[in-house]
Every structure is written in C-alpha cells, then in structure tokens.
Amino acid sequence: MSFRFAVIGGGWYGCHIAASFRSLGFEVTVFEREERLFSRASGNNQFRLHQGFHYARSYRTRVQSRDGYMRFIERYPTLSEKVETNLYAVPNQDSLIDFLTYRLIMTSSGIEFREVEPAKYNLSNCSGVLLTDERVLLTSKARDVFSRRLEGALRLGEEVTSIVEHSDSIAVNGEIFDYVVDATWGGFSSIDIPVFYEPTLLLYYKSPNLGSYALTMVDGPLCSIYPTDEVDVFTLSSVTHTPLANFATMQESRAFLNQLSHDTIHQKRRLMEAEISKYYPGFVDDFEYIEPQLSIKTKIIGATDDRSCYVSKFGRRFVVMSGKIDTIFYASETILSMIEAENEIQVARL
Ligand SMILES: Cc1cc2nc3c(=O)[nH]c(=O)nc-3n(C[C@H](O)[C@H](O)[C@H](O)COP(=O)(O)OP(=O)(O)OC[C@H]3O[C@@H](n4cnc5c(N)ncnc54)[C@H](O)[C@@H]3O)c2cc1C
C-alpha cells in the first residue's frame, strides 16, 4: 500500500521524516517556506548531538537522547563529528545538584564518560568534570545531503497556508495527499500540548588555538561553549541569558527578534562572557567575538527540563512537537506506527 505524504517544514524533522518515508517507497512532497533547508531552528542552534549529559533532571529526555545518539551515528554516520575534548563540569556552588549525584545519574543511565581533573583543563570553581563522547552536528553537510536525497520532492519558497481534510484525503494548498506531517515546530498548526515560543540569542566566537573543544556547565541555569561545523568557530550559550522573552505565537517571537537592538545584544554579551569567565577564566583572551545567532525555541509550558519529542494525530494530519535533533527517529517511527494501526498494515522498516 502506498501513500502520498505532504511534509510541512524543511528542518531536521521534516527532512528526516520525508527522506525515511521516501526510502520506504512512499510519495513525499516537502513544503518549505524559506528558499533553503534548515533556515530556522535547525540551522540556528548549538549543534550538539545530545547524549543525555544535559538532562540530569529528565529521565525521559535522557533515555531518548542516549538511544537517539546511537541511532543517529548509525543512520547518518557522516553528519556528526567527534569533539576531541568535550567536558561537562559541575560548579562547586551554582549547580542544582552536586557532582557525585550528577555522576551517579549519568552512570545509571548507561552513558560512557571518564572523570578528569578540573585543573588539567584550566577550569575554576568546579567540583568535578566528565570527559564525554558527545559529538557536534555537521549542519551544512546535512543540508546538502537532504537536498540530494529529497531531489524532486522539495518545494522551497512555498508556504503552506491552507489544509482541508476530506473523508479519504487531505488537501494542502489545494493539492491532494493521503497524510500531512506538520514538522514546523509549532510554526503552522497549533499543537495539543500547551507551548510558548522563546526568542533566543547565542553568540559566535572564533578561537584559533583550542581545536575541537566543548565545555558545558551543569546542572541548572548555567552556560556552555560548543564547536560548530566551521573550524575554530564556537557558540556561547547561557541558560539564563540566551532566552530573550516568551510569547504565545511564533509570529510575535519573530517580530521581537526583528526589532532587537545592538545595545541589548551587547549587554547580553557582557553578561554571558562574565558568566563563562567564572569557570573558564581565560575566555576573553582565548575567544574573539564574531556575531550573534538569533533563533526561536518552541517549549512545552510547565515541563522545564523536558526536551523530548511528542507526536499527535488529528484525522489525516500528524503534528510533531520536536524535541532535540536526536529525537527525529522517535517522530518518524511514531508516525509510521500510527499509520500501521489505522490501516492494519505492517510497513517494512529499513
Ligand atoms: C538556541 C537553540 C539551541 C539549540 N540547541 C540544540 C542542540 O544543541 N542540540 C539539539 O539537538 N537541539 C538543539 N536545539 C533544538 C533544535 O534546534 C530543534 O529541535 C530542531 O531544530 C527542530 O527542528 P524542526 O525541523 O522541528 O524545526 P525547524 O528547524 O524550525 O524547521 C521548521 C521549518 O518549517 C518551516 N515552516 C514553518 N511554517 C511553514 C509553513 N506554513 N509552510 C512551509 N514551511 C513552514 C520553517 O521555515 C522551518 O524551516 C536548539 C534550539 C535553539 C533555538
């Protein structure tokens, strides 16, 4: 049995779901409002292939990350890269949990790491540090790979403005499909889970002498440095200073970012540099500021540490509430299972 799918959104979720369904023999069309893939959150984030170290307080997120990390490497072996020195450090005062508890949670989650000395890495005010195998996502390469895999199925620069459901089909901008997958991270359909939209600010820096390096302070309202797919270029992020506001709609968030002043960005930069310097005292000497990265996060109301993925079905329309990038598999598998149940069929998996 073959189905025609319309996928709305050309980010990590839309591209992965579309490419997977295409390779299973389904007919797929991807509608992306922008002129190129990964124009929104998927191209503007911290590019971390999470393994679970970030989520000491959400078991569901940690388990999805651990499993998603392994599946990601298996399925997309060329789309992430090892970070040679990838440190997770627990501050001795500002963390919500102490180092021993943090280490115990990670050990019991079955994630591998090695404990190292903070002084060896010139870190201050830390009670313990783990050296991890977490990787960096290669975003530009992913954009190219999906552009090739989805050749003939991509409708770039085409915004979806209407969906009309009929008894045996569903129309997207007047075109007929069997199913629609909304992978816009809450940009198009509203989700049945209450969410808010958070405009975010990360900062790009250059550091020619560090090589492949990442430092994440855990657990709680702390900060991190992470590499990008560009050599010597890093992002600086802060749980406290990265979120700029919160809004009920994506449109309001976008309008807020469009009028963000240089002064606000400059003030935030000073706060973020002061914050990271407490643990990495050489930060301002080692890193040269380049520019801001502005983006929007869709977050579930009330689930402060939950970044897992949810999929809802409304008639012939699936709505994906993205987690992090490692949970793309959960989204595609869940949609397939729902289709199998509805049609009493079994789709052969790759
Ligand atoms: C600051 C920040 C840091 C983050 N760091 C990480 C990290 O380190 N690791 C990690 O795993 N995750 C991270 N995330 C989360 C990650 O970015 C998201 O999970 C992921 O990008 C979501 O992908 P998506 O495809 O669902 O959404 P998007 O990438 O936003 O894609 C949705 C697409 O839908 C399109 N669209 C919207 N409406 C329409 C319409 N009507 N018609 C056609 N197209 C439409 C948009 O143009 C967009 O391209 C971070 C997010 C932010 C904001």
Short mmCIF file of C-alpha atoms and ligand atoms in Angstrom, two decimals:
data_model
loop_
_atom_site.label_atom_id
_atom_site.label_comp_id
_atom_site.label_asym_id
_atom_site.label_seq_id
_atom_site.Cartn_x
_atom_site.Cartn_y
_atom_site.Cartn_z
CA MET A 1 0.00 0.00 0.00
CA SER A 2 1.49 3.38 -0.99
CA PHE A 3 0.60 6.74 0.49
CA ARG A 4 1.18 10.33 -0.59
CA PHE A 5 2.63 12.48 2.19
CA ALA A 6 2.89 16.25 2.39
CA VAL A 7 5.58 17.26 4.88
CA ILE A 8 5.46 20.89 6.03
CA GLY A 9 8.86 22.20 7.13
CA GLY A 10 12.39 21.61 5.83
CA GLY A 11 14.28 21.43 9.13
CA TRP A 12 15.85 18.34 10.70
CA TYR A 13 12.46 16.77 11.47
CA GLY A 14 10.76 17.41 8.13
CA CYS A 15 13.85 16.32 6.16
CA HIS A 16 14.45 13.15 8.16
CA ILE A 17 10.77 12.11 8.09
CA ALA A 18 10.49 12.85 4.35
CA ALA A 19 13.74 11.03 3.46
CA SER A 20 12.78 8.00 5.59
CA PHE A 21 9.29 7.75 4.12
CA ARG A 22 10.63 8.18 0.60
CA SER A 23 13.07 5.33 1.05
CA LEU A 24 10.16 3.15 2.21
CA GLY A 25 8.51 3.75 -1.16
CA PHE A 26 6.01 6.46 -0.19
CA GLU A 27 5.45 9.51 -2.37
CA VAL A 28 6.62 12.60 -0.49
CA THR A 29 6.42 16.36 -1.07
CA VAL A 30 8.20 18.77 1.31
CA PHE A 31 6.84 22.33 1.57
CA GLU A 32 9.38 24.78 2.98
CA ARG A 33 8.52 28.46 3.25
CA GLU A 34 12.15 29.62 3.01
CA GLU A 35 14.38 29.35 -0.05
CA ARG A 36 16.70 26.76 1.52
CA LEU A 37 16.57 23.89 4.00
CA PHE A 38 17.48 24.38 7.68
CA SER A 39 16.70 28.11 7.60
CA ARG A 40 15.12 28.26 11.07
CA ALA A 41 15.96 26.44 14.31
CA SER A 42 17.71 23.54 12.55
CA GLY A 43 20.33 25.90 11.13
CA ASN A 44 20.48 28.16 14.19
CA ASN A 45 21.12 26.25 17.39
CA GLN A 46 24.04 24.89 19.41
CA PHE A 47 24.64 21.91 17.09
CA ARG A 48 25.08 19.43 19.92
CA LEU A 49 24.29 15.78 19.24
CA HIS A 50 22.98 15.19 22.74
CA GLN A 51 23.86 12.01 24.55
CA GLY A 52 21.92 12.79 27.74
CA PHE A 53 24.53 14.67 29.85
CA HIS A 54 22.49 17.85 29.63
CA TYR A 55 19.40 16.31 31.21
CA ALA A 56 20.14 15.15 34.73
CA ARG A 57 16.57 16.09 35.75
CA SER A 58 14.54 14.48 32.95
CA TYR A 59 14.74 10.69 32.71
CA ARG A 60 12.55 10.59 29.56
CA THR A 61 14.77 13.13 27.77
CA ARG A 62 17.97 11.38 28.87
CA VAL A 63 16.82 7.99 27.62
CA GLN A 64 15.59 9.43 24.28
CA SER A 65 18.96 11.21 23.87
CA ARG A 66 21.06 8.17 24.70
CA ASP A 67 19.18 5.99 22.22
CA GLY A 68 18.82 8.74 19.60
CA TYR A 69 22.57 9.44 19.74
CA MET A 70 23.40 5.83 18.87
CA ARG A 71 20.77 5.66 16.13
CA PHE A 72 21.90 8.98 14.68
CA ILE A 73 25.50 7.80 14.29
CA GLU A 74 24.30 4.54 12.74
CA ARG A 75 21.88 6.20 10.30
CA TYR A 76 23.78 9.41 9.48
CA PRO A 77 27.44 8.46 10.05
CA THR A 78 28.78 11.46 8.13
CA LEU A 79 26.53 14.11 9.70
CA SER A 80 28.23 14.45 13.09
CA GLU A 81 31.81 14.58 14.26
CA LYS A 82 33.68 13.70 17.43
CA VAL A 83 34.55 16.64 19.71
CA GLU A 84 38.07 15.79 20.90
CA THR A 85 37.77 17.50 24.29
CA ASN A 86 34.12 17.53 25.33
CA LEU A 87 33.78 18.44 29.01
CA TYR A 88 30.77 18.51 31.32
CA ALA A 89 31.71 20.35 34.51
CA VAL A 90 29.77 20.73 37.76
CA PRO A 91 30.41 24.06 39.57
CA ASN A 92 31.05 23.84 43.28
CA GLN A 93 28.39 26.46 44.15
CA ASP A 94 25.98 27.25 41.33
CA SER A 95 24.77 23.77 40.34
CA LEU A 96 21.33 22.43 41.30
CA ILE A 97 22.90 19.06 42.10
CA ASP A 98 26.31 18.11 43.45
CA PHE A 99 28.96 16.36 41.37
CA LEU A 100 28.56 12.93 42.99
CA THR A 101 24.81 12.91 42.36
CA TYR A 102 25.35 14.11 38.79
CA ARG A 103 27.92 11.39 38.12
CA LEU A 104 25.66 8.74 39.67
CA ILE A 105 22.71 9.76 37.46
CA MET A 106 24.87 9.54 34.32
CA THR A 107 26.41 6.20 35.35
CA SER A 108 22.96 4.71 35.98
CA SER A 109 21.78 5.97 32.58
CA GLY A 110 24.41 3.81 30.89
CA ILE A 111 26.26 6.68 29.20
CA GLU A 112 30.03 6.35 29.00
CA PHE A 113 32.42 9.01 30.29
CA ARG A 114 35.76 9.47 32.05
CA GLU A 115 36.28 11.61 35.14
CA VAL A 116 39.10 14.16 34.75
CA GLU A 117 40.74 16.84 36.91
CA PRO A 118 39.33 20.41 36.51
CA ALA A 119 42.84 21.90 36.90
CA LYS A 120 44.14 19.89 33.93
CA TYR A 121 41.73 21.88 31.74
CA ASN A 122 42.33 25.26 33.43
CA LEU A 123 38.82 25.34 34.91
CA SER A 124 37.95 27.18 38.13
CA ASN A 125 35.16 26.86 40.69
CA CYS A 126 34.35 23.29 39.62
CA SER A 127 33.89 20.28 41.89
CA GLY A 128 34.13 17.68 39.14
CA VAL A 129 34.46 17.21 35.38
CA LEU A 130 33.46 14.43 32.98
CA LEU A 131 35.14 13.90 29.62
CA THR A 132 32.44 12.67 27.24
CA ASP A 133 31.98 11.31 23.71
CA GLU A 134 29.22 13.76 22.77
CA ARG A 135 29.50 14.97 19.16
CA VAL A 136 28.84 18.06 17.07
CA LEU A 137 26.27 18.07 14.25
CA LEU A 138 27.54 18.94 10.77
CA THR A 139 24.70 21.20 9.71
CA SER A 140 25.95 22.41 6.32
CA LYS A 141 26.68 18.86 5.26
CA ALA A 142 23.21 17.76 6.44
CA ARG A 143 21.62 20.49 4.32
CA ASP A 144 23.49 19.19 1.25
CA VAL A 145 22.71 15.53 1.97
CA PHE A 146 18.98 16.16 2.36
CA SER A 147 18.88 18.43 -0.69
CA ARG A 148 20.20 15.48 -2.71
CA ARG A 149 18.08 12.78 -1.05
CA LEU A 150 14.93 14.81 -1.48
CA GLU A 151 15.61 15.94 -5.02
CA GLY A 152 12.33 16.22 -6.91
CA ALA A 153 10.34 16.25 -3.67
CA LEU A 154 11.34 19.70 -2.41
CA ARG A 155 9.11 22.73 -2.82
CA LEU A 156 11.31 25.51 -1.48
CA GLY A 157 9.89 29.00 -1.04
CA GLU A 158 6.37 27.56 -0.81
CA GLU A 159 4.45 28.43 2.33
CA VAL A 160 1.53 26.24 3.35
CA THR A 161 -1.46 28.45 4.01
CA SER A 162 -4.37 26.01 3.90
CA ILE A 163 -5.14 22.44 4.87
CA VAL A 164 -8.59 20.98 4.18
CA GLU A 165 -9.42 17.46 5.29
CA HIS A 166 -11.82 15.29 3.22
CA SER A 167 -13.16 11.81 4.08
CA ASP A 168 -10.48 9.96 2.07
CA SER A 169 -7.74 12.58 1.53
CA ILE A 170 -6.31 15.87 2.74
CA ALA A 171 -5.60 18.98 0.62
CA VAL A 172 -2.54 21.16 1.17
CA ASN A 173 -2.74 24.49 -0.64
CA GLY A 174 -5.35 22.72 -2.81
CA GLU A 175 -3.16 19.66 -3.66
CA ILE A 176 -4.40 16.22 -2.63
CA PHE A 177 -2.45 13.89 -0.29
CA ASP A 178 -3.23 10.93 1.96
CA TYR A 179 -1.50 12.34 5.02
CA VAL A 180 0.14 15.57 6.18
CA VAL A 181 3.05 15.81 8.60
CA ASP A 182 3.39 19.23 10.21
CA ALA A 183 7.09 19.49 11.10
CA THR A 184 7.15 23.26 11.66
CA TRP A 185 7.88 23.09 15.43
CA GLY A 186 4.60 24.84 16.13
CA GLY A 187 5.01 27.39 13.32
CA PHE A 188 1.90 26.29 11.42
CA SER A 189 -0.65 24.12 13.29
CA SER A 190 -1.25 24.55 16.95
CA ILE A 191 -0.20 21.55 18.99
CA ASP A 192 -2.47 19.86 21.56
CA ILE A 193 0.26 20.33 24.17
CA PRO A 194 0.37 23.92 25.56
CA VAL A 195 3.58 25.62 24.37
CA PHE A 196 5.24 29.01 24.30
CA TYR A 197 7.76 30.49 21.88
CA GLU A 198 11.10 31.71 23.12
CA PRO A 199 13.32 34.01 21.02
CA THR A 200 16.94 33.07 21.75
CA LEU A 201 20.41 34.58 21.48
CA LEU A 202 23.63 32.58 21.13
CA LEU A 203 26.97 34.23 20.37
CA TYR A 204 29.51 33.09 17.78
CA TYR A 205 33.22 33.30 18.63
CA LYS A 206 36.48 32.40 16.93
CA SER A 207 39.30 30.68 18.79
CA PRO A 208 42.26 29.56 16.68
CA ASN A 209 44.14 27.59 19.35
CA LEU A 210 41.61 25.31 21.01
CA GLY A 211 40.95 22.71 18.34
CA SER A 212 37.87 20.57 18.82
CA TYR A 213 36.67 21.71 22.25
CA ALA A 214 33.41 21.96 24.22
CA LEU A 215 32.65 22.95 27.80
CA THR A 216 29.19 22.59 29.34
CA MET A 217 28.49 23.69 32.89
CA VAL A 218 25.77 21.59 34.58
CA ASP A 219 23.28 21.35 36.20
CA GLY A 220 20.82 24.24 36.10
CA PRO A 221 20.91 27.86 34.89
CA LEU A 222 24.50 27.72 33.58
CA CYS A 223 26.47 28.28 30.37
CA SER A 224 28.33 26.38 27.64
CA ILE A 225 30.80 26.66 24.77
CA TYR A 226 30.25 24.34 21.82
CA PRO A 227 32.01 23.97 18.45
CA THR A 228 30.27 24.37 15.09
CA ASP A 229 30.94 22.68 11.76
CA GLU A 230 33.21 25.60 10.86
CA VAL A 231 36.82 25.16 12.01
CA ASP A 232 37.70 27.35 15.06
CA VAL A 233 34.16 28.76 15.33
CA PHE A 234 32.16 28.18 18.55
CA THR A 235 28.86 29.21 20.12
CA LEU A 236 28.46 30.55 23.63
CA SER A 237 25.11 29.80 25.25
CA SER A 238 23.60 30.57 28.63
CA VAL A 239 20.50 29.06 30.22
CA THR A 240 19.92 32.42 31.95
CA HIS A 241 20.79 34.89 29.17
CA THR A 242 20.03 33.01 25.93
CA PRO A 243 16.21 33.18 26.33
CA LEU A 244 15.18 36.75 25.49
CA ALA A 245 11.42 36.67 26.17
CA ASN A 246 8.44 34.39 25.72
CA PHE A 247 5.37 34.71 23.53
CA ALA A 248 2.15 32.89 22.74
CA THR A 249 2.87 32.76 18.99
CA MET A 250 5.82 32.20 16.65
CA GLN A 251 4.88 35.42 14.79
CA GLU A 252 5.26 37.55 17.92
CA SER A 253 8.66 35.96 18.62
CA ARG A 254 9.81 36.66 15.07
CA ALA A 255 8.65 40.31 15.32
CA PHE A 256 10.55 40.66 18.61
CA LEU A 257 13.78 39.37 17.03
CA ASN A 258 13.38 41.67 14.04
CA GLN A 259 13.50 44.74 16.27
CA LEU A 260 16.19 43.54 18.73
CA SER A 261 18.73 46.33 19.27
CA HIS A 262 22.54 46.15 19.13
CA ASP A 263 22.58 47.54 22.69
CA THR A 264 20.57 44.60 24.04
CA ILE A 265 22.86 42.14 22.28
CA HIS A 266 25.92 43.95 23.64
CA GLN A 267 24.57 43.88 27.22
CA LYS A 268 23.78 40.18 26.93
CA ARG A 269 27.26 39.55 25.55
CA ARG A 270 28.86 41.17 28.60
CA LEU A 271 26.69 39.10 30.95
CA MET A 272 27.42 35.85 29.13
CA GLU A 273 31.17 36.49 28.99
CA ALA A 274 31.21 37.30 32.72
CA GLU A 275 29.30 34.10 33.45
CA ILE A 276 31.60 31.76 31.50
CA SER A 277 34.74 33.50 32.79
CA LYS A 278 33.91 32.36 36.30
CA TYR A 279 34.65 28.77 35.24
CA TYR A 280 36.93 29.39 32.24
CA PRO A 281 38.99 32.40 33.40
CA GLY A 282 40.87 32.72 30.09
CA PHE A 283 37.70 33.02 27.98
CA VAL A 284 38.01 36.65 26.81
CA ASP A 285 41.68 36.13 25.90
CA ASP A 286 41.07 32.86 24.06
CA PHE A 287 37.86 33.78 22.21
CA GLU A 288 37.16 36.60 19.77
CA TYR A 289 33.52 37.64 19.33
CA ILE A 290 32.09 37.36 15.79
CA GLU A 291 28.31 37.89 15.73
CA PRO A 292 25.00 36.91 17.32
CA GLN A 293 22.85 33.95 16.36
CA LEU A 294 19.11 34.62 16.72
CA SER A 295 16.59 31.80 16.75
CA ILE A 296 13.27 30.64 18.27
CA LYS A 297 12.64 27.68 20.58
CA THR A 298 9.20 26.12 21.00
CA LYS A 299 8.83 24.92 24.58
CA ILE A 300 6.24 22.94 26.47
CA ILE A 301 4.62 25.00 29.24
CA GLY A 302 5.42 23.65 32.69
CA ALA A 303 7.90 20.96 31.56
CA THR A 304 11.03 22.92 32.42
CA ASP A 305 13.60 20.18 31.76
CA ASP A 306 11.64 18.05 29.30
CA ARG A 307 13.03 18.27 25.76
CA SER A 308 11.59 15.03 24.47
CA CYS A 309 9.57 14.65 21.27
CA TYR A 310 5.78 14.23 21.04
CA VAL A 311 3.62 13.35 18.03
CA SER A 312 -0.14 13.98 17.84
CA LYS A 313 -2.62 12.81 15.20
CA PHE A 314 -5.68 14.78 14.15
CA GLY A 315 -7.51 12.91 11.37
CA ARG A 316 -5.04 12.73 8.46
CA ARG A 317 -2.68 15.30 9.98
CA PHE A 318 0.28 14.48 12.21
CA VAL A 319 1.76 17.28 14.28
CA VAL A 320 5.31 16.87 15.55
CA MET A 321 6.40 18.66 18.70
CA SER A 322 10.15 18.39 18.16
CA GLY A 323 12.42 17.50 21.00
CA LYS A 324 16.07 17.87 20.20
CA ILE A 325 17.65 16.73 16.97
CA ASP A 326 18.49 13.26 18.30
CA THR A 327 14.74 12.52 18.64
CA ILE A 328 13.98 12.64 14.90
CA PHE A 329 13.75 8.82 14.92
CA TYR A 330 11.07 8.84 17.59
CA ALA A 331 8.98 11.16 15.38
CA SER A 332 9.25 9.09 12.18
CA GLU A 333 8.69 5.76 13.96
CA THR A 334 5.68 7.03 15.87
CA ILE A 335 4.01 8.34 12.71
CA LEU A 336 4.64 5.00 10.94
CA SER A 337 3.19 3.05 13.85
CA MET A 338 0.05 5.19 13.84
CA ILE A 339 -0.36 4.64 10.10
CA GLU A 340 0.10 0.89 10.51
CA ALA A 341 -2.51 0.80 13.25
CA GLU A 342 -5.01 2.85 11.24
CA ASN A 343 -4.61 0.84 8.03
CA GLU A 344 -3.99 -2.56 9.64
CA ILE A 345 -0.75 -2.95 7.67
CA GLN A 346 2.90 -3.52 8.50
CA VAL A 347 5.41 -1.20 6.79
CA ALA A 348 8.78 -2.89 6.17
CA ARG A 349 11.47 -0.87 8.03
CA LEU A 350 14.91 -0.18 6.60
C1 LIG B 1 19.14 28.38 20.69
C2 LIG B 1 18.83 26.94 20.41
C3 LIG B 1 19.79 25.96 20.70
C4 LIG B 1 19.51 24.62 20.46
N1 LIG B 1 20.50 23.71 20.64
C5 LIG B 1 20.29 22.43 20.28
C6 LIG B 1 21.35 21.49 20.35
O1 LIG B 1 22.49 21.83 20.67
N2 LIG B 1 21.08 20.19 20.02
C7 LIG B 1 19.82 19.79 19.64
O2 LIG B 1 19.62 18.60 19.39
N3 LIG B 1 18.81 20.67 19.55
C8 LIG B 1 19.01 21.98 19.83
N4 LIG B 1 18.01 22.88 19.69
C9 LIG B 1 16.70 22.40 19.24
C10 LIG B 1 16.72 22.16 17.73
O3 LIG B 1 17.14 23.32 17.07
C11 LIG B 1 15.32 21.74 17.30
O4 LIG B 1 14.95 20.57 17.98
C12 LIG B 1 15.24 21.40 15.82
O5 LIG B 1 15.96 22.30 15.02
C13 LIG B 1 13.78 21.39 15.41
O6 LIG B 1 13.74 21.03 14.07
P1 LIG B 1 12.40 21.18 13.26
O7 LIG B 1 12.65 20.59 11.94
O8 LIG B 1 11.28 20.66 14.07
O9 LIG B 1 12.14 22.78 13.22
P2 LIG B 1 12.78 23.92 12.29
O10 LIG B 1 14.20 23.72 12.02
O11 LIG B 1 12.36 25.21 12.90
O12 LIG B 1 12.03 23.70 10.92
C14 LIG B 1 10.69 24.07 10.71
C15 LIG B 1 10.58 24.57 9.29
O13 LIG B 1 9.21 24.79 8.99
C16 LIG B 1 9.15 25.89 8.09
N5 LIG B 1 7.77 26.40 8.09
C17 LIG B 1 7.10 26.97 9.12
N6 LIG B 1 5.84 27.27 8.76
C18 LIG B 1 5.71 26.88 7.46
C19 LIG B 1 4.63 26.93 6.53
N7 LIG B 1 3.43 27.42 6.86
N8 LIG B 1 4.84 26.44 5.28
C20 LIG B 1 6.06 25.92 4.93
N9 LIG B 1 7.11 25.85 5.78
C21 LIG B 1 6.93 26.33 7.03
C22 LIG B 1 10.18 26.86 8.65
O14 LIG B 1 10.60 27.81 7.68
C23 LIG B 1 11.28 25.92 9.09
O15 LIG B 1 12.32 25.77 8.11
C24 LIG B 1 18.24 24.24 19.94
C25 LIG B 1 17.29 25.21 19.61
C26 LIG B 1 17.59 26.56 19.82
C27 LIG B 1 16.59 27.60 19.42
#
